[in-house]
Amino acid sequence: MKIITISREFGSGGRELGKRLADILNFAYYDKEIVTAIAEQNQLNENYVEKRLENKFTKSYPITFGRTFYRTSVLEQNTTKLLVAQQHIIKELAAQGENCVIVGRNADILLHDFCPLNLFVYAEMKSKIKRCRYCASENEQLSDREIEKKIKQIDANRAKHRELISNSKWGQKESYHLCINTTDWLIKELAPLIENYSQYWFRRTEQ
Amino acid sequence: MKIITISREFGSGGRELGKRLADILNFAYYDKEIVTAIAEQNQLNENYVEKRLENKFTKSYPITFGRTFYRTSVLEQNTTKLLVAQQHIIKELAAQGENCVIVGRNADILLHDFCPLNLFVYAEMKSKIKRCRYCASENEQLSDREIEKKIKQIDANRAKHRELISNSKWGQKESYHLCINTTDWLIKELAPLIENYSQYWFRRTEQ
């Protein structure tokens, strides 16, 4: 079984790269599908689940899952439950044995035993702002400064979520097999190159 | 003109990757050639030049080149002169207009105006130790611990040299277009993949 995990800075095009890789390689693609599964299993609204999973933690947040919380809010307790549910679902998906691409959600850590190919996708801030603006809906009219703030906030939360389950730092190149700067790239041009690399990477690990 | 700069952790195979890339792409390859040129221009021994260029700086070392030193040793003054000579030679080589691969020596910073493709090559410590042991001469019998110490020392010096001419940190992924983890890879297998990426990268920047 072959698994590619994609960790990415918000606005770097990591999600698009993951989707395109999955398409070219004919792999399953898991991203929002995970949110949908959590929502269904817990009879919750998808938007609510998604929002809570991207939520910021306070410093008082306990590191260990599954213990009783006294100092955290109900919202944070709910987030923890959803994060635990997410971990289970990601492991279940991997255990199905299908080749797949999983975007975000610390899948590189969670699926360590499956020896996934771990990619990190990043870009210069100006490039990320441009991409966010391009992808934004018409109703979402943010200034560059507001977009930058949003990017930094989301990435800080991702780093924080990783800290809960790992000693390795989010975005630190040592945790990944390849770190790809997408500044000025069209993802559709980049995808076949990374697909080529991935094919060789899997061939090598199979030996 | 196309320039590829390769920054690398000691023992990661960055030099071999650079050489192989140059061969496949039919680019000029500049590495020890730079040391030879400095030695010739300054009528010095090559080994001496190489050793001084990898030398450790003390904290009292001034940031600005070309000023008078009162607190540094003669050896450090010589190192500065050689670093300045190295900068000139790297810029001269680039100005010749030939497609080339330059390994190390902060070429990514020095040649910024030529818009080079900047790669960073790294690996897990165990992999770097293995590679160092494989490449070592028969006379050089170091323990793993000694090799690790040497690797860390050389890389610390590289980081220090970069600090002298740049605000960006050595090895920080943001400074590079692609960061390649060579752990468990054979460089000869990796080289064609990076060559493929490089061809597209240059095609894209020419547009």
CSV table of C-alpha atoms in Angstrom, one decimal, chain B residues 2-196:
chain,number,residue,atom,x,y,z
B,2,LYS,CA,20.7,28.8,-16.0
B,3,ILE,CA,22.3,28.5,-12.6
B,4,ILE,CA,21.6,25.8,-10.0
B,5,THR,CA,23.0,26.4,-6.5
B,6,ILE,CA,23.2,23.5,-4.1
B,7,SER,CA,23.4,24.1,-0.4
B,8,ARG,CA,23.8,21.0,1.6
B,9,GLU,CA,24.3,19.4,5.0
B,10,PHE,CA,27.7,17.7,5.3
B,11,GLY,CA,27.3,14.0,4.4
B,12,SER,CA,23.9,14.4,2.7
B,13,GLY,CA,25.2,13.7,-0.8
B,14,GLY,CA,24.6,17.3,-2.1
B,15,ARG,CA,28.0,17.4,-3.8
B,16,GLU,CA,27.4,14.2,-5.7
B,17,LEU,CA,23.9,15.4,-6.6
B,18,GLY,CA,25.4,18.6,-8.0
B,19,LYS,CA,28.0,16.8,-10.0
B,20,ARG,CA,25.4,14.3,-11.4
B,21,LEU,CA,23.0,17.1,-12.2
B,22,ALA,CA,25.8,19.0,-14.0
B,23,ASP,CA,26.7,15.9,-16.0
B,24,ILE,CA,23.1,15.1,-17.0
B,25,LEU,CA,22.3,18.7,-17.9
B,26,ASN,CA,25.6,19.3,-19.5
B,27,PHE,CA,26.2,22.3,-17.2
B,28,ALA,CA,29.6,23.5,-15.9
B,29,TYR,CA,30.3,22.3,-12.4
B,30,TYR,CA,31.9,24.6,-9.9
B,31,ASP,CA,33.0,23.3,-6.5
B,32,LYS,CA,36.7,22.7,-5.7
B,33,GLU,CA,37.4,24.6,-8.9
B,34,ILE,CA,36.6,27.7,-6.9
B,35,VAL,CA,39.2,26.8,-4.3
B,36,THR,CA,41.8,26.1,-7.0
B,37,ALA,CA,41.1,29.5,-8.6
B,38,ILE,CA,41.5,31.3,-5.2
B,39,ALA,CA,44.7,29.4,-4.5
B,40,GLU,CA,46.1,30.3,-7.9
B,41,GLN,CA,45.2,34.0,-7.7
B,42,ASN,CA,46.6,34.3,-4.2
B,43,GLN,CA,49.6,32.0,-4.7
B,44,LEU,CA,48.5,29.8,-1.9
B,45,ASN,CA,48.3,26.1,-1.2
B,46,GLU,CA,44.9,24.7,-2.1
B,47,ASN,CA,44.6,22.7,1.1
B,48,TYR,CA,45.3,25.8,3.1
B,49,VAL,CA,42.6,27.7,1.2
B,50,GLU,CA,40.1,25.0,1.7
B,51,LYS,CA,40.8,24.6,5.4
B,52,ARG,CA,40.6,28.4,6.0
B,53,LEU,CA,37.3,28.7,4.1
B,54,GLU,CA,35.7,26.0,6.3
B,55,ASN,CA,37.2,27.6,9.4
B,56,LYS,CA,35.1,28.5,12.5
B,57,PHE,CA,34.6,32.2,13.3
B,58,THR,CA,34.8,33.6,16.8
B,59,LYS,CA,32.0,35.7,18.1
B,60,SER,CA,34.1,38.8,17.9
B,61,TYR,CA,34.2,38.4,14.2
B,62,PRO,CA,33.0,41.6,12.5
B,63,ILE,CA,30.1,41.4,10.1
B,64,THR,CA,31.3,43.9,7.6
B,65,PHE,CA,34.0,42.9,5.2
B,66,GLY,CA,36.9,45.2,4.2
B,67,ARG,CA,37.2,47.2,7.4
B,68,THR,CA,40.3,47.1,9.7
B,69,PHE,CA,40.3,44.5,12.3
B,70,TYR,CA,41.8,44.9,15.7
B,71,ARG,CA,40.2,42.1,17.6
B,72,THR,CA,40.6,39.2,15.2
B,73,SER,CA,43.6,37.0,14.7
B,74,VAL,CA,45.8,37.0,11.6
B,75,LEU,CA,44.3,33.7,10.6
B,76,GLU,CA,40.8,35.1,10.7
B,77,GLN,CA,41.9,38.1,8.7
B,78,ASN,CA,43.2,35.7,6.1
B,79,THR,CA,40.0,33.8,6.1
B,80,THR,CA,38.1,37.0,5.5
B,81,LYS,CA,40.3,37.9,2.5
B,82,LEU,CA,39.8,34.4,1.1
B,83,LEU,CA,36.0,34.7,1.6
B,84,VAL,CA,36.0,38.0,-0.3
B,85,ALA,CA,38.1,36.4,-3.0
B,86,GLN,CA,35.7,33.5,-3.2
B,87,GLN,CA,32.7,35.9,-3.6
B,88,HIS,CA,34.5,37.7,-6.5
B,89,ILE,CA,35.3,34.4,-8.2
B,90,ILE,CA,31.8,33.1,-7.9
B,91,LYS,CA,30.4,36.3,-9.3
B,92,GLU,CA,33.0,36.2,-12.1
B,93,LEU,CA,32.1,32.6,-13.0
B,94,ALA,CA,28.4,33.5,-13.1
B,95,ALA,CA,29.1,36.6,-15.2
B,96,GLN,CA,30.7,34.3,-17.9
B,97,GLY,CA,27.2,33.4,-18.8
B,98,GLU,CA,27.6,29.6,-18.9
B,99,ASN,CA,24.9,27.4,-17.5
B,100,CYS,CA,26.3,25.9,-14.3
B,101,VAL,CA,25.9,24.1,-11.0
B,102,ILE,CA,27.6,25.6,-8.0
B,103,VAL,CA,27.8,23.6,-4.8
B,104,GLY,CA,27.9,25.5,-1.4
B,105,ARG,CA,29.7,28.8,-0.8
B,106,ASN,CA,26.5,30.7,-0.3
B,107,ALA,CA,26.1,31.0,-4.1
B,108,ASP,CA,22.4,31.3,-3.7
B,109,ILE,CA,22.9,34.6,-1.9
B,110,LEU,CA,25.8,35.8,-3.9
B,111,LEU,CA,24.1,35.1,-7.3
B,112,HIS,CA,20.6,36.3,-6.3
B,113,ASP,CA,20.5,38.7,-9.2
B,114,PHE,CA,20.9,35.9,-11.6
B,115,CYS,CA,17.7,34.2,-10.3
B,116,PRO,CA,19.3,30.7,-9.7
B,117,LEU,CA,17.4,27.6,-8.9
B,118,ASN,CA,18.3,27.1,-5.2
B,119,LEU,CA,18.2,23.5,-3.8
B,120,PHE,CA,18.9,22.4,-0.3
B,121,VAL,CA,20.0,18.8,0.3
B,122,TYR,CA,19.7,17.2,3.8
B,123,ALA,CA,19.4,13.9,5.4
B,124,GLU,CA,18.9,12.1,8.7
B,125,MET,CA,22.1,11.9,10.9
B,126,LYS,CA,22.3,8.1,10.6
B,127,SER,CA,22.2,8.4,6.8
B,128,LYS,CA,24.9,11.2,6.8
B,129,ILE,CA,27.2,9.1,9.1
B,130,LYS,CA,26.8,6.1,6.8
B,131,ARG,CA,27.6,8.2,3.7
B,132,CYS,CA,30.6,9.8,5.4
B,133,ARG,CA,31.9,6.4,6.4
B,134,TYR,CA,31.5,5.1,2.8
B,135,CYS,CA,33.3,8.1,1.4
B,136,ALA,CA,36.1,8.2,4.0
B,137,SER,CA,39.7,7.2,3.1
B,138,GLU,CA,41.2,4.1,4.6
B,139,ASN,CA,43.4,6.3,6.8
B,140,GLU,CA,40.4,8.0,8.3
B,141,GLN,CA,38.9,5.7,10.9
B,142,LEU,CA,36.5,7.8,13.0
B,143,SER,CA,33.8,6.5,15.3
B,144,ASP,CA,30.1,7.3,14.6
B,145,ARG,CA,30.3,9.8,17.4
B,146,GLU,CA,33.3,11.5,16.0
B,147,ILE,CA,31.8,11.6,12.5
B,148,GLU,CA,28.6,13.2,14.0
B,149,LYS,CA,30.6,15.8,15.8
B,150,LYS,CA,32.5,16.6,12.5
B,151,ILE,CA,29.2,16.9,10.6
B,152,LYS,CA,27.7,19.3,13.1
B,153,GLN,CA,30.9,21.4,13.3
B,154,ILE,CA,31.1,21.8,9.5
B,155,ASP,CA,27.4,22.6,9.2
B,156,ALA,CA,27.7,25.1,12.1
B,157,ASN,CA,30.5,26.8,10.2
B,158,ARG,CA,28.5,26.9,7.0
B,159,ALA,CA,25.6,28.5,8.9
B,160,LYS,CA,28.0,31.0,10.4
B,161,HIS,CA,29.5,32.0,7.0
B,162,ARG,CA,26.0,32.6,5.7
B,163,GLU,CA,25.2,34.8,8.6
B,164,LEU,CA,28.0,37.1,7.5
B,165,ILE,CA,26.4,38.0,4.2
B,166,SER,CA,22.7,37.3,4.7
B,167,ASN,CA,19.8,37.7,7.1
B,168,SER,CA,18.3,34.4,5.9
B,169,LYS,CA,19.2,31.3,7.9
B,170,TRP,CA,21.2,28.5,6.4
B,171,GLY,CA,19.0,25.5,5.8
B,172,GLN,CA,15.7,27.3,6.4
B,173,LYS,CA,13.4,26.0,3.7
B,174,GLU,CA,12.0,29.4,2.9
B,175,SER,CA,15.4,30.3,1.3
B,176,TYR,CA,15.2,27.5,-1.3
B,177,HIS,CA,13.0,26.3,-4.1
B,178,LEU,CA,13.2,22.6,-3.2
B,179,CYS,CA,14.5,20.9,-0.1
B,180,ILE,CA,15.5,17.3,-0.7
B,181,ASN,CA,15.9,14.7,2.0
B,182,THR,CA,18.3,12.1,0.6
B,183,THR,CA,18.0,9.6,3.5
B,184,ASP,CA,18.1,6.1,2.0
B,185,TRP,CA,18.3,7.4,-1.5
B,186,LEU,CA,21.0,6.5,-4.0
B,187,ILE,CA,22.0,9.9,-5.4
B,188,LYS,CA,22.3,8.4,-8.9
B,189,GLU,CA,18.6,7.5,-8.7
B,190,LEU,CA,17.6,10.8,-7.3
B,191,ALA,CA,19.6,12.9,-9.8
B,192,PRO,CA,17.4,12.3,-12.9
B,193,LEU,CA,14.2,13.3,-10.9
B,194,ILE,CA,15.8,16.5,-9.8
B,195,GLU,CA,17.0,17.1,-13.3
B,196,ASN,CA,13.5,16.7,-14.6
